[in-house]
Coordinates of C-alpha atoms and ligand atoms in Angstrom, one line a residue:
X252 CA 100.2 -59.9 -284.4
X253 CA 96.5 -58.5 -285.3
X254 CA 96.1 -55.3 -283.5
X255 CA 92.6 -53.3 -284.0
X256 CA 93.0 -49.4 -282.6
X257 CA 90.1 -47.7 -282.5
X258 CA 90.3 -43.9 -282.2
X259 CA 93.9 -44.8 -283.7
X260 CA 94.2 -42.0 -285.6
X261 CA 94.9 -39.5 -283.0
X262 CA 98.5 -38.4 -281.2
X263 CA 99.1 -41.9 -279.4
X264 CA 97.2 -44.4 -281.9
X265 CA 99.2 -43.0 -284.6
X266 CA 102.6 -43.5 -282.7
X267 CA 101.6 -46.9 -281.8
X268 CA 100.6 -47.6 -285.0
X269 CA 104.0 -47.0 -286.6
X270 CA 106.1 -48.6 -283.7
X271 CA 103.9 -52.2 -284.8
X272 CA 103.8 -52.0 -288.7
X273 CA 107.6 -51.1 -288.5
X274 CA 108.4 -54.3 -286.4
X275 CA 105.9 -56.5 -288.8
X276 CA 102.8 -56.4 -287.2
X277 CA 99.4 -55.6 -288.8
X278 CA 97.1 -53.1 -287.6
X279 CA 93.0 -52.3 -288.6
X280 CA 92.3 -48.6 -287.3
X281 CA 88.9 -47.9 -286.6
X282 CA 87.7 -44.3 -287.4
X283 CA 85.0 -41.9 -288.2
X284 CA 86.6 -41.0 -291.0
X285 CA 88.9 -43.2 -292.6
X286 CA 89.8 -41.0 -295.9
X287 CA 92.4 -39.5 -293.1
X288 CA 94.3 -42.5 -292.1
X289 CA 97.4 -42.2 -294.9
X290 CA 97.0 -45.5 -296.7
X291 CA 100.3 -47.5 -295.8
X292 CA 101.8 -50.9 -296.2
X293 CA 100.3 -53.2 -293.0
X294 CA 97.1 -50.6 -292.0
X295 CA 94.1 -51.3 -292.7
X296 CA 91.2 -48.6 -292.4
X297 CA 87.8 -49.3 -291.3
X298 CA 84.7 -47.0 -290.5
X299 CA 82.7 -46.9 -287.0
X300 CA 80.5 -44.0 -285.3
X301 CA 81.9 -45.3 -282.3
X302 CA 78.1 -46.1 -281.0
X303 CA 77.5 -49.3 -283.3
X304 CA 79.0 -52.5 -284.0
X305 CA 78.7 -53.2 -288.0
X306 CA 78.6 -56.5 -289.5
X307 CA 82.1 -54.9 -291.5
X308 CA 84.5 -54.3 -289.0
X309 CA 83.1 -57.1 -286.6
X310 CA 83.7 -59.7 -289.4
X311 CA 87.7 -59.1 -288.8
X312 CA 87.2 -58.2 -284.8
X313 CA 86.7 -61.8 -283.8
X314 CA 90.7 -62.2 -286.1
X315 CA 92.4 -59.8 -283.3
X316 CA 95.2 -60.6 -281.0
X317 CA 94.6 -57.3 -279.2
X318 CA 91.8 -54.8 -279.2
X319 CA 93.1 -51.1 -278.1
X320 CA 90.4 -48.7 -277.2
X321 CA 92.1 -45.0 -277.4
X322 CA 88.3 -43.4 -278.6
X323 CA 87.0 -40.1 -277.4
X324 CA 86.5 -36.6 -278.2
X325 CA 89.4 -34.3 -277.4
X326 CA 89.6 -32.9 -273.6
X327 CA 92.0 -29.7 -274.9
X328 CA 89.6 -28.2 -276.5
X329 CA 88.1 -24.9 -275.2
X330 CA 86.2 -24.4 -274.5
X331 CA 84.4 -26.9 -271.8
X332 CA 81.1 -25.9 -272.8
X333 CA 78.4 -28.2 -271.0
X334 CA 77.7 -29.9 -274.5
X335 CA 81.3 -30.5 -275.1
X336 CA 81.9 -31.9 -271.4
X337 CA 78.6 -34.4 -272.4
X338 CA 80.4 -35.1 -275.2
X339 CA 83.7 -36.2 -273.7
X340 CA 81.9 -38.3 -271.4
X341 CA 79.7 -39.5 -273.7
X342 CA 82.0 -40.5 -276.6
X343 CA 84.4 -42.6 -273.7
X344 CA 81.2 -44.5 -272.6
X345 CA 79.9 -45.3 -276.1
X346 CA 83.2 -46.5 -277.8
X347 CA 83.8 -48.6 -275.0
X348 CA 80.1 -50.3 -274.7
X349 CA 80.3 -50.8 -278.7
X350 CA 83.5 -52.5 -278.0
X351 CA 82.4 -54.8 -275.2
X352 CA 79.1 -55.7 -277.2
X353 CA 81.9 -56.5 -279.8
X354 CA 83.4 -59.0 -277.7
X355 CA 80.4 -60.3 -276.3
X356 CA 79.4 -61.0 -280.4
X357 CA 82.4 -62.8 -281.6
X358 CA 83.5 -65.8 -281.5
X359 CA 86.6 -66.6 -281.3
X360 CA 87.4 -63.5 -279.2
X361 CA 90.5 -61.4 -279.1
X362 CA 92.0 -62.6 -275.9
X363 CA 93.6 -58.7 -275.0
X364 CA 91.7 -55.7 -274.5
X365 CA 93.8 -52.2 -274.0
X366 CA 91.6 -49.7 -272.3
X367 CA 92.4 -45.6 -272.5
X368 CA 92.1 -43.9 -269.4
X369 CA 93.9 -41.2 -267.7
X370 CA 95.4 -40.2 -264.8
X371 CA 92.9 -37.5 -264.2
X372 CA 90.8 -40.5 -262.4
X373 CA 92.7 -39.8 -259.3
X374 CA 91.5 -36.7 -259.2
X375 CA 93.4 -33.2 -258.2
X376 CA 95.7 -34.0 -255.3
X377 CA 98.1 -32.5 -253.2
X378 CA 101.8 -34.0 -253.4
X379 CA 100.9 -37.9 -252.5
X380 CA 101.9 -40.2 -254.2
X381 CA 99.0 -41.8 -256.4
X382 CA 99.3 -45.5 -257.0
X383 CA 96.9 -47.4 -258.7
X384 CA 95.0 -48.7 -255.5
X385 CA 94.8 -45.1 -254.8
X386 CA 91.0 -44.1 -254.7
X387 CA 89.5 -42.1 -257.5
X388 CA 88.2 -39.0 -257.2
X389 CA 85.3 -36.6 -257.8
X390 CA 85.7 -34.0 -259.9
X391 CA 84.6 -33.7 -263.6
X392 CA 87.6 -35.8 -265.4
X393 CA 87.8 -38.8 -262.2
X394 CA 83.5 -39.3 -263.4
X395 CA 85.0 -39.5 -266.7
X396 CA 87.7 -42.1 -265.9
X397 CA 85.9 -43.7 -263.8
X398 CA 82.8 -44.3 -266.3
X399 CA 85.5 -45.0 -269.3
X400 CA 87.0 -47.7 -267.3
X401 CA 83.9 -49.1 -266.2
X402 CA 82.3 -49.2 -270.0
X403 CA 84.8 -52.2 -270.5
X404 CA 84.6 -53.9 -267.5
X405 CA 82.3 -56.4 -268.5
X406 CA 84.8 -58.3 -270.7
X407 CA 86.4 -59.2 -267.6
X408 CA 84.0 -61.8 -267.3
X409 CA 85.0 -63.1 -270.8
X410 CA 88.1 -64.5 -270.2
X411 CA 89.5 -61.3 -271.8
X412 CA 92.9 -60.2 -270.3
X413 CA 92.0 -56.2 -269.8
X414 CA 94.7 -53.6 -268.8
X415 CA 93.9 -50.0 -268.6
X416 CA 95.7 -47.5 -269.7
X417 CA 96.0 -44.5 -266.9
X418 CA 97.9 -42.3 -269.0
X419 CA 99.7 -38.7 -267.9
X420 CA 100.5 -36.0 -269.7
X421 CA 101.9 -37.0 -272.6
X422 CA 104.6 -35.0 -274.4
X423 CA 105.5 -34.8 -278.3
X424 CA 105.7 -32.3 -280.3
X425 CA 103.3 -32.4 -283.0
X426 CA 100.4 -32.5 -280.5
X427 CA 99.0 -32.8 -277.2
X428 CA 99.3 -30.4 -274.8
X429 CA 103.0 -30.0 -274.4
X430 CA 102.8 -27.5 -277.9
X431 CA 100.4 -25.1 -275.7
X432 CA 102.5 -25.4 -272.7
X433 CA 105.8 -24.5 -275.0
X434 CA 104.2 -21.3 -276.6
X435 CA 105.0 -19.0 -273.3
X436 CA 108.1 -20.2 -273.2
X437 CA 109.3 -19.8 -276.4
X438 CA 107.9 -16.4 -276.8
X439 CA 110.4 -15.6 -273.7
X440 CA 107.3 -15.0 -271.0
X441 CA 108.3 -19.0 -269.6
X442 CA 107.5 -19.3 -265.8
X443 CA 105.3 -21.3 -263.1
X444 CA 101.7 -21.8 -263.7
X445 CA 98.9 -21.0 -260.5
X446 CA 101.2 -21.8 -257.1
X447 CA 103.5 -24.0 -259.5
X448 CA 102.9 -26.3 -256.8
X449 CA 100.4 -29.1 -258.3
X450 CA 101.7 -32.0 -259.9
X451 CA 102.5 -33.3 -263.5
X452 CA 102.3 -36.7 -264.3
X453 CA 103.7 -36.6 -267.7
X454 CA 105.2 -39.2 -270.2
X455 CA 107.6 -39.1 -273.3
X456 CA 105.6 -40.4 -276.2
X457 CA 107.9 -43.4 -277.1
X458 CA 107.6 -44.9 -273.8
X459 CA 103.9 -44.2 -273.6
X460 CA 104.2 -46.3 -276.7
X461 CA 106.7 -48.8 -275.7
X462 CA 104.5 -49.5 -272.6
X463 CA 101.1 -49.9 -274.7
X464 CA 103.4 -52.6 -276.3
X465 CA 104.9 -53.7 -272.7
X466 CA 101.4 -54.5 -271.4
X467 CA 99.9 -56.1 -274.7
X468 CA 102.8 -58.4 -274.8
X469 CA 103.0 -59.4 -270.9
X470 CA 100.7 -62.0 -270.0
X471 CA 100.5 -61.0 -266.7
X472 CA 99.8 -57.5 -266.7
X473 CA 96.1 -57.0 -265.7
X474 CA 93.7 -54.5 -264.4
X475 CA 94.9 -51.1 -264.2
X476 CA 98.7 -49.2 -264.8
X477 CA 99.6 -45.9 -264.5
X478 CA 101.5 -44.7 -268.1
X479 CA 103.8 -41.6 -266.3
X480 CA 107.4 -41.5 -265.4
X481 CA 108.8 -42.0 -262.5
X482 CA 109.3 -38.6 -261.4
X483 CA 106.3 -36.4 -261.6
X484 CA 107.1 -32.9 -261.6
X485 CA 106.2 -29.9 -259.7
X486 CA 104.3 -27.6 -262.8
X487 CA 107.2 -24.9 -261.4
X488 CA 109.6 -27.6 -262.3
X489 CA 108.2 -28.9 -265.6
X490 CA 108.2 -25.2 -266.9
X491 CA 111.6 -24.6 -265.7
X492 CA 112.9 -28.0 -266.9
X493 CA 111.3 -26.9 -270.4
X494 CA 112.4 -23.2 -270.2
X495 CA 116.2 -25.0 -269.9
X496 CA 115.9 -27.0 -272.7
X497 CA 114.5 -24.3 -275.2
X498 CA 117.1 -22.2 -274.1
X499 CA 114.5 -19.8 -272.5
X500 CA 114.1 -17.4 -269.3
X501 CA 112.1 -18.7 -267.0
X502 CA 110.6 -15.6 -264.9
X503 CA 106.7 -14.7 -265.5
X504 CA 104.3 -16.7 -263.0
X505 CA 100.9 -17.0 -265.4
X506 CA 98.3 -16.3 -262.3
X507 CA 95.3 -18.9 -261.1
X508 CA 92.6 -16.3 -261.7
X509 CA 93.6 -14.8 -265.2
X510 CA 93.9 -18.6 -266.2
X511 CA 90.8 -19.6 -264.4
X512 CA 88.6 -16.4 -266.3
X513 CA 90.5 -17.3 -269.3
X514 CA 89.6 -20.8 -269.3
X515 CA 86.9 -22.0 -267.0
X516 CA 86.3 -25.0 -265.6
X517 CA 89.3 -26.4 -268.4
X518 CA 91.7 -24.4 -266.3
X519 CA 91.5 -27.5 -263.4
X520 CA 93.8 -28.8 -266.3
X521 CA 96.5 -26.9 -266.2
X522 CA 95.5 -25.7 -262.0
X523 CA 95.7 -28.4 -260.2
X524 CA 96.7 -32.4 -260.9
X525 CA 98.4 -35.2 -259.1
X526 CA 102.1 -37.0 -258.8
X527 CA 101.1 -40.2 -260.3
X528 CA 103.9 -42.9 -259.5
X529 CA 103.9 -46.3 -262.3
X530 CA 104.1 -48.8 -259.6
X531 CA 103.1 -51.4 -261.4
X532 CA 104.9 -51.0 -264.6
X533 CA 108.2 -50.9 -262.5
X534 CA 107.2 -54.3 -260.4
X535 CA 106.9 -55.7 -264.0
X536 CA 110.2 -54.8 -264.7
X537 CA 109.4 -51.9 -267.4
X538 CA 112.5 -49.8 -267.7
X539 CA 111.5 -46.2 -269.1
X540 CA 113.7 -44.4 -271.7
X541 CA 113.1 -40.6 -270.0
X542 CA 112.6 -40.5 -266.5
X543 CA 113.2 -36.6 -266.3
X544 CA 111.3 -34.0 -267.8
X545 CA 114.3 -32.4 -268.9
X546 CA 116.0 -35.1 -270.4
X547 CA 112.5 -35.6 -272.9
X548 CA 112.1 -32.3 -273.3
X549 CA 115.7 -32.0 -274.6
X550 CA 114.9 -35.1 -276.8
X551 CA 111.9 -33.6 -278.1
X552 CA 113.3 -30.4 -278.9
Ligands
LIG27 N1 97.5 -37.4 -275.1 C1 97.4 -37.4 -273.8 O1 98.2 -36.6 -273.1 C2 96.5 -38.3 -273.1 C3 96.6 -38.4 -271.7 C4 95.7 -39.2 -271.0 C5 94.7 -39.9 -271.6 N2 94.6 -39.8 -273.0 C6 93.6 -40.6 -273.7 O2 94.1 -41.5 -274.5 C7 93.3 -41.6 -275.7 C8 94.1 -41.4 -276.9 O3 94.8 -40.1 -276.8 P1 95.3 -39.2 -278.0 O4 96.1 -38.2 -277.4 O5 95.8 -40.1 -279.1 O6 93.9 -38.6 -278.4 P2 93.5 -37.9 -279.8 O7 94.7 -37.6 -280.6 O8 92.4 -36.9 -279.5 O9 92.8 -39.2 -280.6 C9 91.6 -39.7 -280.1 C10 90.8 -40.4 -281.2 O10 89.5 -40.6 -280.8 C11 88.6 -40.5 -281.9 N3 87.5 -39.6 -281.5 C12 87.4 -38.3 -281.4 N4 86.2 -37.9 -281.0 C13 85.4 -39.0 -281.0 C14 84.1 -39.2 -280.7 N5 83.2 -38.2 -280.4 N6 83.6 -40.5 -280.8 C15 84.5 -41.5 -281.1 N7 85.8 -41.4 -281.3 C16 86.2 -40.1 -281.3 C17 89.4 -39.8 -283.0 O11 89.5 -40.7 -284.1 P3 88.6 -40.6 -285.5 O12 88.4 -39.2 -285.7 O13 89.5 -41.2 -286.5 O14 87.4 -41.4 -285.2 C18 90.7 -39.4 -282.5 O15 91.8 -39.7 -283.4 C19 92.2 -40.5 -275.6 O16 91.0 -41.1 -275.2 C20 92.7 -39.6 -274.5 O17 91.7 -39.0 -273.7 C21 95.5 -39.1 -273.7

């Protein structure tokens, strides 16, 4: 298979990368900066500004069995100024207009589109279940979502199979937000963050990347999944389920309002969320690897 990634070079492109050129596929990353994709047997490097289709990497688009769109600035940094928050937004909707007009100029056209998104598009939520019929909501990250998605909607009309990826909280060790989350916890000050009550929809890396693969390969998925395990946690239980596996106590609540004047707005991050359920991965008949936090964590660690 021909797999194009663009914004591949980050935490999940990079994983997915290496799960395809290891079982023989070939992969074209696109990035703003190329000189920092490690040259490698199978992956091939091009350059985009993520705004503009260029006659160079469209040339080899039109070659694709699947196009995966994992492009945007990062939403951990801090902090969430009002030209970084632009920026987030911004960046989603560009990459994934520049990929549509992609699609719209090639002929033939890569029949599979993978679309990022997250599971912030739900919005923060009490302890409902969110399926993906759920509605979106309002806040800062659900306009985000909700715009990302939409950027790529158009290639529905294309005869394009498009599946979005609503993706959780994804954990691995060398980056993300699960290294932040650890610190506390390994320097023995471990415990519940705000009321420890708001959920985490979170997913072990290797089945966020088995899934990608899931989903390119299954004709029938369409439209949008949610990329979490099956069992959200509580944040009181995710931080006691990682306190366990680093061997750590788990005693010291980290309050709402010192994170809140710490952080800002960013602090909804860690403050509130939602207990996002896969529904339809599992009525496709995906089996995940780690369905506990505890049991990834331990895996991780
Ligand atoms: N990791 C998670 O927990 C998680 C959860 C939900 C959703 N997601 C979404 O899934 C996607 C991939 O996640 P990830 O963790 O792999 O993200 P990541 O490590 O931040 O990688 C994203 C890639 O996007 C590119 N990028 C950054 N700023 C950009 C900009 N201004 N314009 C165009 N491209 C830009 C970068 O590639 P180049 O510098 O090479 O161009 C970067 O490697 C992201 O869009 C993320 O929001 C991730």
């Amino acid at each position: 298979m021909k797999v194009m990634i663009a914004g591949g070079s980050g935490l999940i492109g990079s994983a997915l990368t290496r799960s395809l050129i290891d079982d023989g596929h070939e992969v074209w990353l696109l990035s703003r900066n190329t000189s920092k994709v490690r040259p490698e047997k199978g992956v091939n490097a091009l350059e985009w500004d993520g705004r503009t289709v260029e006659h160079q990497w469209l040339e080899v688009f039109g070659q694709m069995d699947v196009v995966v769109n994992l492009a945007g600035a990062t939403i951990g940094q801090w902090p969430w100024s009002q030209a970084h928050k632009k920026e987030i937004l911004q960046s989603r909707v560009d990459a994934g207009r520049t990929i549509s007009k992609a699609f719209e100029k090639s002929s033939p056209r890569p029949p599979v589109l993978l679309q990022a998104s997250g599971i912030g598009y739900y919005g923060p939520r009490d302890s409902e279940p969110m399926h993906e019929e759920s509605p979106a909501g309002s806040d800062f990250l659900s306009t985000v979502a909700i715009n990302w998605e939409s950027a790529t909607r158009v290639v529905d009309t294309m005869g394009v199979r498009r599946v979005i990826l609503r993706t959780g909280l994804v954990l691995a060790c060398e980056a993300g937000v699960l290294p932040l989350m650890a610190l506390p916890v390994r320097l023995f000050a471990g415990g519940p963050i705000g009321s420890g009550k708001q959920g985490i929809s979170w997913i072990h890396i290797r089945d966020q990347v088995r899934a990608i693969r899931f989903l390119m390969e299954n004709d029938r998925a369409r439209g949008a999944f949610n990329l979490c395990a099956p069992n959200p946690a509580s944040n009181a239980d995710f931080m006691s389920a990682l306190a366990r596996a680093l061997h750590r106590p788990y005693w010291l609540p980290a309050p709402a309002f010192a994170i809140r004047l710490a952080l800002g707005e960013m602090s909804d991050l860690l403050l509130s969320g939602q207990f996002a359920i896969p529904q339809r991965l599992i009525n496709l008949g995906f089996v995940f690897d780690f369905e506990s936090a505890y049991d990834a964590f331990t895996d991780l660690y």
